XYZ file of N, CA and C in Angstrom:
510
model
N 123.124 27.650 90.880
C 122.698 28.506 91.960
C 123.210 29.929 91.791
N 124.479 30.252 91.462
C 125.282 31.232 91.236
C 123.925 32.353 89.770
N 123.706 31.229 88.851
C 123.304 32.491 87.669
C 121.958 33.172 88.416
N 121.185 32.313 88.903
C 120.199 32.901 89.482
C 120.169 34.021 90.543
N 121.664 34.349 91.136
C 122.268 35.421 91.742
C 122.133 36.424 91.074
N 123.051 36.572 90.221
C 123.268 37.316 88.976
C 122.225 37.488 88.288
N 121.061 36.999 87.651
C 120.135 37.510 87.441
C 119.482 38.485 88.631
N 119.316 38.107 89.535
C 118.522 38.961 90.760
C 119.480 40.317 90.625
N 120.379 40.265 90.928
C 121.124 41.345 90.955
C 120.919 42.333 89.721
N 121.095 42.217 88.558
C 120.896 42.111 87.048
C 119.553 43.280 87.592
N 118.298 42.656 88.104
C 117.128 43.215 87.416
C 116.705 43.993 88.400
N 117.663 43.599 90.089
C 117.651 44.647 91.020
C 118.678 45.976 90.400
N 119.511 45.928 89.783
C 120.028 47.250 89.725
C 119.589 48.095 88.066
N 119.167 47.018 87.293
C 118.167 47.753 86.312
C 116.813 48.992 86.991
N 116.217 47.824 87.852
C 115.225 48.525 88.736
C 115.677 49.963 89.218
N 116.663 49.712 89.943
C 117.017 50.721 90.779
C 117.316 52.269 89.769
N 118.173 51.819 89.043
C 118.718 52.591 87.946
C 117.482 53.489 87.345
N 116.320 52.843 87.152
C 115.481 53.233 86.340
C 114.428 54.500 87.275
N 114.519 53.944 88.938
C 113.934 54.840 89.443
C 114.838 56.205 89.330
N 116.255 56.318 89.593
C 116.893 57.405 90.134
C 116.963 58.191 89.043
N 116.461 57.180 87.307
C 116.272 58.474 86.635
C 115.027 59.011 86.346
N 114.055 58.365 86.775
C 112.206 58.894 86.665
C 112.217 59.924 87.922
N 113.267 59.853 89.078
C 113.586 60.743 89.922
C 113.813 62.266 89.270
N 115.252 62.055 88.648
C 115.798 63.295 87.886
C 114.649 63.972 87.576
N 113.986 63.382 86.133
C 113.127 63.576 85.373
C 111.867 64.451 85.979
N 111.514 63.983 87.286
C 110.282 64.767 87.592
C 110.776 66.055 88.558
N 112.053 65.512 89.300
C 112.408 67.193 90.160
C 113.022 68.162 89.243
N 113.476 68.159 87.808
C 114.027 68.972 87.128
C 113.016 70.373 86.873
N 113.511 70.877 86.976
C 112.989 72.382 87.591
C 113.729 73.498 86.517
N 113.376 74.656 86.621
C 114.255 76.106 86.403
C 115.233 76.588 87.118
N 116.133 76.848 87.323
C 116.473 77.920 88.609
C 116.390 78.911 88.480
N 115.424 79.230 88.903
C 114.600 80.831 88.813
C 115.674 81.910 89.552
N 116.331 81.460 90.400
C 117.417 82.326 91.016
C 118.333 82.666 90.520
N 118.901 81.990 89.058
C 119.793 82.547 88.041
C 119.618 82.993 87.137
N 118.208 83.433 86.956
C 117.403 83.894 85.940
C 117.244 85.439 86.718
N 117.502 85.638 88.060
C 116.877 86.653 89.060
C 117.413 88.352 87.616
N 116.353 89.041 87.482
C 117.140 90.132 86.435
C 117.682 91.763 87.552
N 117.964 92.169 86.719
C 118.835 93.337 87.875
C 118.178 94.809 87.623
N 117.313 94.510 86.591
C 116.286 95.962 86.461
C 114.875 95.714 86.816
N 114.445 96.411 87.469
C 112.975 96.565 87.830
C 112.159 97.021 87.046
N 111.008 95.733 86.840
C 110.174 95.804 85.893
C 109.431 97.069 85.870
N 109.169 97.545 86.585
C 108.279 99.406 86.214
C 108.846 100.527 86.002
N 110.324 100.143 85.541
C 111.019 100.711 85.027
C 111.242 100.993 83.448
N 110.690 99.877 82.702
C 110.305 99.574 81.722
C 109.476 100.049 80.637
N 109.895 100.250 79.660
C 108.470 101.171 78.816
C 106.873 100.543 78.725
N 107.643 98.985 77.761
C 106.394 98.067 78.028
C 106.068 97.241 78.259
N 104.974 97.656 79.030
C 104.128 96.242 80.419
C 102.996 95.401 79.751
N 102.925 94.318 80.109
C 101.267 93.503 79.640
C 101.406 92.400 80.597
N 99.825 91.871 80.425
C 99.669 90.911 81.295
C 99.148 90.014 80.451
N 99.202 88.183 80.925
C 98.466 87.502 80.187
C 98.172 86.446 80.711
N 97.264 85.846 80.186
C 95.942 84.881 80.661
C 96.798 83.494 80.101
N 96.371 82.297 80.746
C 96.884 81.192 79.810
C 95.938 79.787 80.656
N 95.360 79.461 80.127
C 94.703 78.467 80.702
C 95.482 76.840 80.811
N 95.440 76.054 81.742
C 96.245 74.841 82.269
C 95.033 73.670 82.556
N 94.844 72.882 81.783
C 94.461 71.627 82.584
C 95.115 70.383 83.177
N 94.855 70.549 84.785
C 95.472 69.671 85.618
C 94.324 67.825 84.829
N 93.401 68.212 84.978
C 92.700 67.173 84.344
C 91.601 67.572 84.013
N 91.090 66.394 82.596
C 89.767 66.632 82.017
C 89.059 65.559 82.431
N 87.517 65.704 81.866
C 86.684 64.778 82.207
C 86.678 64.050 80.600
N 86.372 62.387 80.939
C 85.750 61.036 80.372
C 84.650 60.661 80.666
N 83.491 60.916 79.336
C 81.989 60.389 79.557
C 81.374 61.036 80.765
N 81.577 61.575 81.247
C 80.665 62.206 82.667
C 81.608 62.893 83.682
N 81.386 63.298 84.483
C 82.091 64.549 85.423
C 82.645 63.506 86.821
N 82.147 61.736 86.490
C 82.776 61.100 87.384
C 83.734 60.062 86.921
N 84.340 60.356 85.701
C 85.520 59.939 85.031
C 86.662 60.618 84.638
N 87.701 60.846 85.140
C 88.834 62.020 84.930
C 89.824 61.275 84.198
N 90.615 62.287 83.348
C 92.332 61.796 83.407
C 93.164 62.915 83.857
N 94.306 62.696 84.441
C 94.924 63.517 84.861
C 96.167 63.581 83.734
N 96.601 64.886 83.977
C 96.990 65.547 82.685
C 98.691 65.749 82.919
N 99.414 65.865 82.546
C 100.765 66.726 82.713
C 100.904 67.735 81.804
N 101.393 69.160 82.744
C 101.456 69.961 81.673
C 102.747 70.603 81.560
N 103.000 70.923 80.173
C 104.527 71.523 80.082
C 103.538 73.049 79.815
N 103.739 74.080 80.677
C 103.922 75.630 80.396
C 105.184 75.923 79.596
N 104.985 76.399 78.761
C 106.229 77.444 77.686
C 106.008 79.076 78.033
N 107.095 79.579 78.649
C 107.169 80.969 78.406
C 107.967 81.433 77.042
N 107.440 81.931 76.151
C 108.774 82.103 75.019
C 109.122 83.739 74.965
N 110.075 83.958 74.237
C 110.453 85.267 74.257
C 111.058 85.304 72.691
N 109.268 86.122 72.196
C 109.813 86.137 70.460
C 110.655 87.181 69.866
N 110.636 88.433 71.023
C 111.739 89.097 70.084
C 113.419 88.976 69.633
N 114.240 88.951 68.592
C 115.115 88.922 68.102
C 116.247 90.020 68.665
N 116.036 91.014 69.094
C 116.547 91.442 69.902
C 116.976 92.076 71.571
N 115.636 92.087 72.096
C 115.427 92.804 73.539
C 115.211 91.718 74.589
N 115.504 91.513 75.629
C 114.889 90.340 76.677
C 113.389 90.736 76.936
N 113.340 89.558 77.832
C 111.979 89.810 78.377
C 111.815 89.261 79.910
N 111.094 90.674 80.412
C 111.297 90.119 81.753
C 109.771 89.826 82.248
N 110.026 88.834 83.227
C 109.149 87.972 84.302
C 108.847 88.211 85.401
N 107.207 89.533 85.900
C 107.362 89.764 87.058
C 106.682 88.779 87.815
N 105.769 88.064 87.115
C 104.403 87.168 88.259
C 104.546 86.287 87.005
N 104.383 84.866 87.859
C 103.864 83.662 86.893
C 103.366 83.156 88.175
N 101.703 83.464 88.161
C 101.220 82.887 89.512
C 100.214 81.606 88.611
N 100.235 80.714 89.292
C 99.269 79.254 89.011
C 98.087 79.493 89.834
N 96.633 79.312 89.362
C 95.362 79.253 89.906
C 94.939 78.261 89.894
N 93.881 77.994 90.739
C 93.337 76.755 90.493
C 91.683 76.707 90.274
N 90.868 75.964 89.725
C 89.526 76.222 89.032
C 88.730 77.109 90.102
N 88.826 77.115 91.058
C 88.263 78.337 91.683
C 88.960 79.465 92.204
N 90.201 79.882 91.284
C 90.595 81.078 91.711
C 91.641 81.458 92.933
N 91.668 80.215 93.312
C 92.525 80.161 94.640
C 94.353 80.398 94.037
N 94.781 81.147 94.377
C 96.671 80.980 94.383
C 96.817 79.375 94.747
N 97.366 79.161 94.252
C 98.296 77.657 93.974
C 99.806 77.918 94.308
N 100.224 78.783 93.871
C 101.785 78.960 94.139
C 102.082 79.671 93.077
N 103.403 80.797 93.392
C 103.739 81.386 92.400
C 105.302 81.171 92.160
N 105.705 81.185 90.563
C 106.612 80.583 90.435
C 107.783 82.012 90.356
N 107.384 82.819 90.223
C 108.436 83.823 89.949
C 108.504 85.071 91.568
N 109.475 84.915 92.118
C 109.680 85.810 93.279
C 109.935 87.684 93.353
N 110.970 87.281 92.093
C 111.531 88.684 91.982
C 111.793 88.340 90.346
N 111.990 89.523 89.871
C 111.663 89.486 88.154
C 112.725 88.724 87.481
N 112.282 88.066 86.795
C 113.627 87.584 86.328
C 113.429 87.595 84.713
N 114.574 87.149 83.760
C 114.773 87.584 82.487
C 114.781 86.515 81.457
N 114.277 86.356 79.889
C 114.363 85.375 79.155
C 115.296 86.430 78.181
N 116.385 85.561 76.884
C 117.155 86.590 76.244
C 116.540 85.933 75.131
N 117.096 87.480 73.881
C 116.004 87.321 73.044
C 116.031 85.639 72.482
N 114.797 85.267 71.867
C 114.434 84.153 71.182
C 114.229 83.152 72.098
N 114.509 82.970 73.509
C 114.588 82.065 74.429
C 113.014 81.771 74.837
N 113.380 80.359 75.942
C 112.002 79.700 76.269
C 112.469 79.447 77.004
N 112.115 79.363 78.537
C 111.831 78.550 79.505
C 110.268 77.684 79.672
N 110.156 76.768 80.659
C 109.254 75.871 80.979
C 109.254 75.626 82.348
N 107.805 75.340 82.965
C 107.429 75.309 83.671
C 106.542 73.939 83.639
N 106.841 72.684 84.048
C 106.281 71.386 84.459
C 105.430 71.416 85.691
N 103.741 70.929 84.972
C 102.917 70.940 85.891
C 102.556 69.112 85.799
N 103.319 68.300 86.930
C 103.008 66.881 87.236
C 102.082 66.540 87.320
N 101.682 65.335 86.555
C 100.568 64.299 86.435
C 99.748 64.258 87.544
N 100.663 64.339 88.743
C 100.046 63.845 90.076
C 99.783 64.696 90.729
N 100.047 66.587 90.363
C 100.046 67.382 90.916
C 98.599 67.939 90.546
N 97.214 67.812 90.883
C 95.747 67.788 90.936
C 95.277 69.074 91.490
N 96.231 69.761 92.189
C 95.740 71.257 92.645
C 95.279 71.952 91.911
N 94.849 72.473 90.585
C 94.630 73.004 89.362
C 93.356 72.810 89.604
N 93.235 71.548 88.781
C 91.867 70.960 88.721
C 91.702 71.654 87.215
N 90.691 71.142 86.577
C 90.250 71.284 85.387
C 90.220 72.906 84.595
N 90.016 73.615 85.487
C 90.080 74.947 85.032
C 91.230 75.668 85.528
N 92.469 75.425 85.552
C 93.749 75.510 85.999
C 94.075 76.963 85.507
N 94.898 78.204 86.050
C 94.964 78.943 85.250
C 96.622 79.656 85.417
N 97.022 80.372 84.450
C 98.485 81.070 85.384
C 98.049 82.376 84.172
N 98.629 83.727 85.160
C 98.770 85.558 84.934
C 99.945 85.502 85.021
N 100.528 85.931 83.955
C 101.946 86.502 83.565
C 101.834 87.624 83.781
N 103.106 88.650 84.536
C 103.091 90.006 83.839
C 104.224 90.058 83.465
N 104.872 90.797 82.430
C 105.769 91.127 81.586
C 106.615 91.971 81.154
N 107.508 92.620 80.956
C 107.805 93.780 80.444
C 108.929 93.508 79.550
N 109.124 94.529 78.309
C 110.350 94.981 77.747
C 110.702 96.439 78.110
N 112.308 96.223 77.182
C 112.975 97.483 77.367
C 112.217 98.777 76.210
N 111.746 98.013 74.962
C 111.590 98.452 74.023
C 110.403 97.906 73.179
N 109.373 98.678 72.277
C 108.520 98.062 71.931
C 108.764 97.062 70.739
N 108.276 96.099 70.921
C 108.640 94.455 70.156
C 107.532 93.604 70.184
N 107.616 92.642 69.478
C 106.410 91.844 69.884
C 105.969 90.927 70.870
N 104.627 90.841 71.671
C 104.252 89.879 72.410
C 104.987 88.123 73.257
N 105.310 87.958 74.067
C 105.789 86.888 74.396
C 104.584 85.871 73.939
N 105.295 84.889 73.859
C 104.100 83.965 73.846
C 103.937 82.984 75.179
N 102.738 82.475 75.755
C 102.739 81.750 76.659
C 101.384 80.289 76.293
N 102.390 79.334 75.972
C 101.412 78.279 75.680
C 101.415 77.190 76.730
N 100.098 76.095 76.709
C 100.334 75.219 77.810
C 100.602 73.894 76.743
N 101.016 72.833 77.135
C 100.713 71.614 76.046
C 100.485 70.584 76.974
N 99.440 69.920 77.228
C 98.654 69.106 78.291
C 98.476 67.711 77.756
N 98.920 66.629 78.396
C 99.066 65.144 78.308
C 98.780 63.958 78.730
N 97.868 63.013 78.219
C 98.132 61.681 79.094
C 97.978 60.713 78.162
N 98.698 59.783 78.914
C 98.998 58.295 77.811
C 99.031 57.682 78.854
N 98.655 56.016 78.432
C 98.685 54.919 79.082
C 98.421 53.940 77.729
N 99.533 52.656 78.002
C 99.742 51.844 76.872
C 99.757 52.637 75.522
N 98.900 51.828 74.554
C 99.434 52.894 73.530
C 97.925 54.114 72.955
N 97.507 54.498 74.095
C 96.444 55.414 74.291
C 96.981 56.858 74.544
N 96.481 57.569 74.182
C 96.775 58.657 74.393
C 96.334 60.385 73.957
N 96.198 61.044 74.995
C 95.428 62.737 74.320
C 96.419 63.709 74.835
N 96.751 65.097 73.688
C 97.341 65.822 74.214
C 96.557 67.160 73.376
N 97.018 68.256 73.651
C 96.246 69.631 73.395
C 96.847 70.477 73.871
N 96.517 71.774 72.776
C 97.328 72.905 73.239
C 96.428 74.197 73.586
N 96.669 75.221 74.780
C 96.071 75.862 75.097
C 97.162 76.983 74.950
N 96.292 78.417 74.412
C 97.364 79.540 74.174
C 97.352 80.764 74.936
N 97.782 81.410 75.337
C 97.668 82.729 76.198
C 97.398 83.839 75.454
N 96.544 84.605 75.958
C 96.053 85.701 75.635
C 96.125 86.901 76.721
N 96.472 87.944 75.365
C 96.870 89.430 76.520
C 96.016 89.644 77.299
N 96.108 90.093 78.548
C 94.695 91.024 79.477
C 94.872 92.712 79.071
N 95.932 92.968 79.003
C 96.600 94.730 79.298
C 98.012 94.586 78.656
């Protein structure tokens, strides 16, 4: 009578265990508030903006079969020496609507660095034509940040992923 305790227990706290870290895993975030930078971006020599396309989900065989997607956003910051600062990282959704914006007040990547931005499986506001506008600045002229999306879904041992790249506006 006793092992059959111990098993229950056993596969109740495996269970448990396993949620509080699929927990972690999906609220892990940036803290954009320690990133907050202390110079104002139009202060800056040079400015650009950029385009980057996001799919929340694609279509299967017809426009009434979806998968829903997870996406990791990459902001990178290729120069070797200068930061790069972050005035707007706003998210759209296939018709243009604001979704939410992730950046408040400007904040900074140092050189060679990447942050990320996790767009959840379950998070469908996007919709297929998902989009996010960076604007940008350095201190000094250098090269282009890069902003890529890398978009995902698996189930058993199925699975599609793809990369979408950002392109300058200005």
């Amino acid at each position: 009578m006793r092992i059959p305790v111990v098993i229950l227990f056993v596969v109740l706290f495996a269970v448990f265990a396993c949620s509080e870290h699929t927990k972690e895993a999906i609220s892990k975030t940036v803290n954009w508030e320690s990133r907050e930078a202390k110079t104002e971006t139009g202060q800056l020599l040079f400015q650009g903006s950029s385009y980057l396309s996001v799919y929340s989900e694609i279509y299967d065989m017809s426009d009434e079969t979806k998968h829903l997607l997870t996406a990791t956003v990459s902001l990178r910051n290729t120069s070797l020496t200068d930061s790069l600062f972050i005035s707007k990282a706003d998210y759209y959704n296939t018709k243009g609507n604001l979704i939410r914006s992730y950046v408040e007040t400007p904040i900074y990547l140092v050189p060679m660095e990447t942050v990320e931005i996790v767009i959840n499986r379950r998070d469908t506001l996007g919709g297929s034509g998902a989009n996010f506008i960076f604007d940008w600045a350095t201190r000094v002229e250098t090269t282009d940040p890069i902003f890529e999306s890398v978009m995902i879904w698996t189930t058993g041992t199925q699975g599609i992923s793809f990369l979408s790249k950002g392109v300058r506006l200005k």
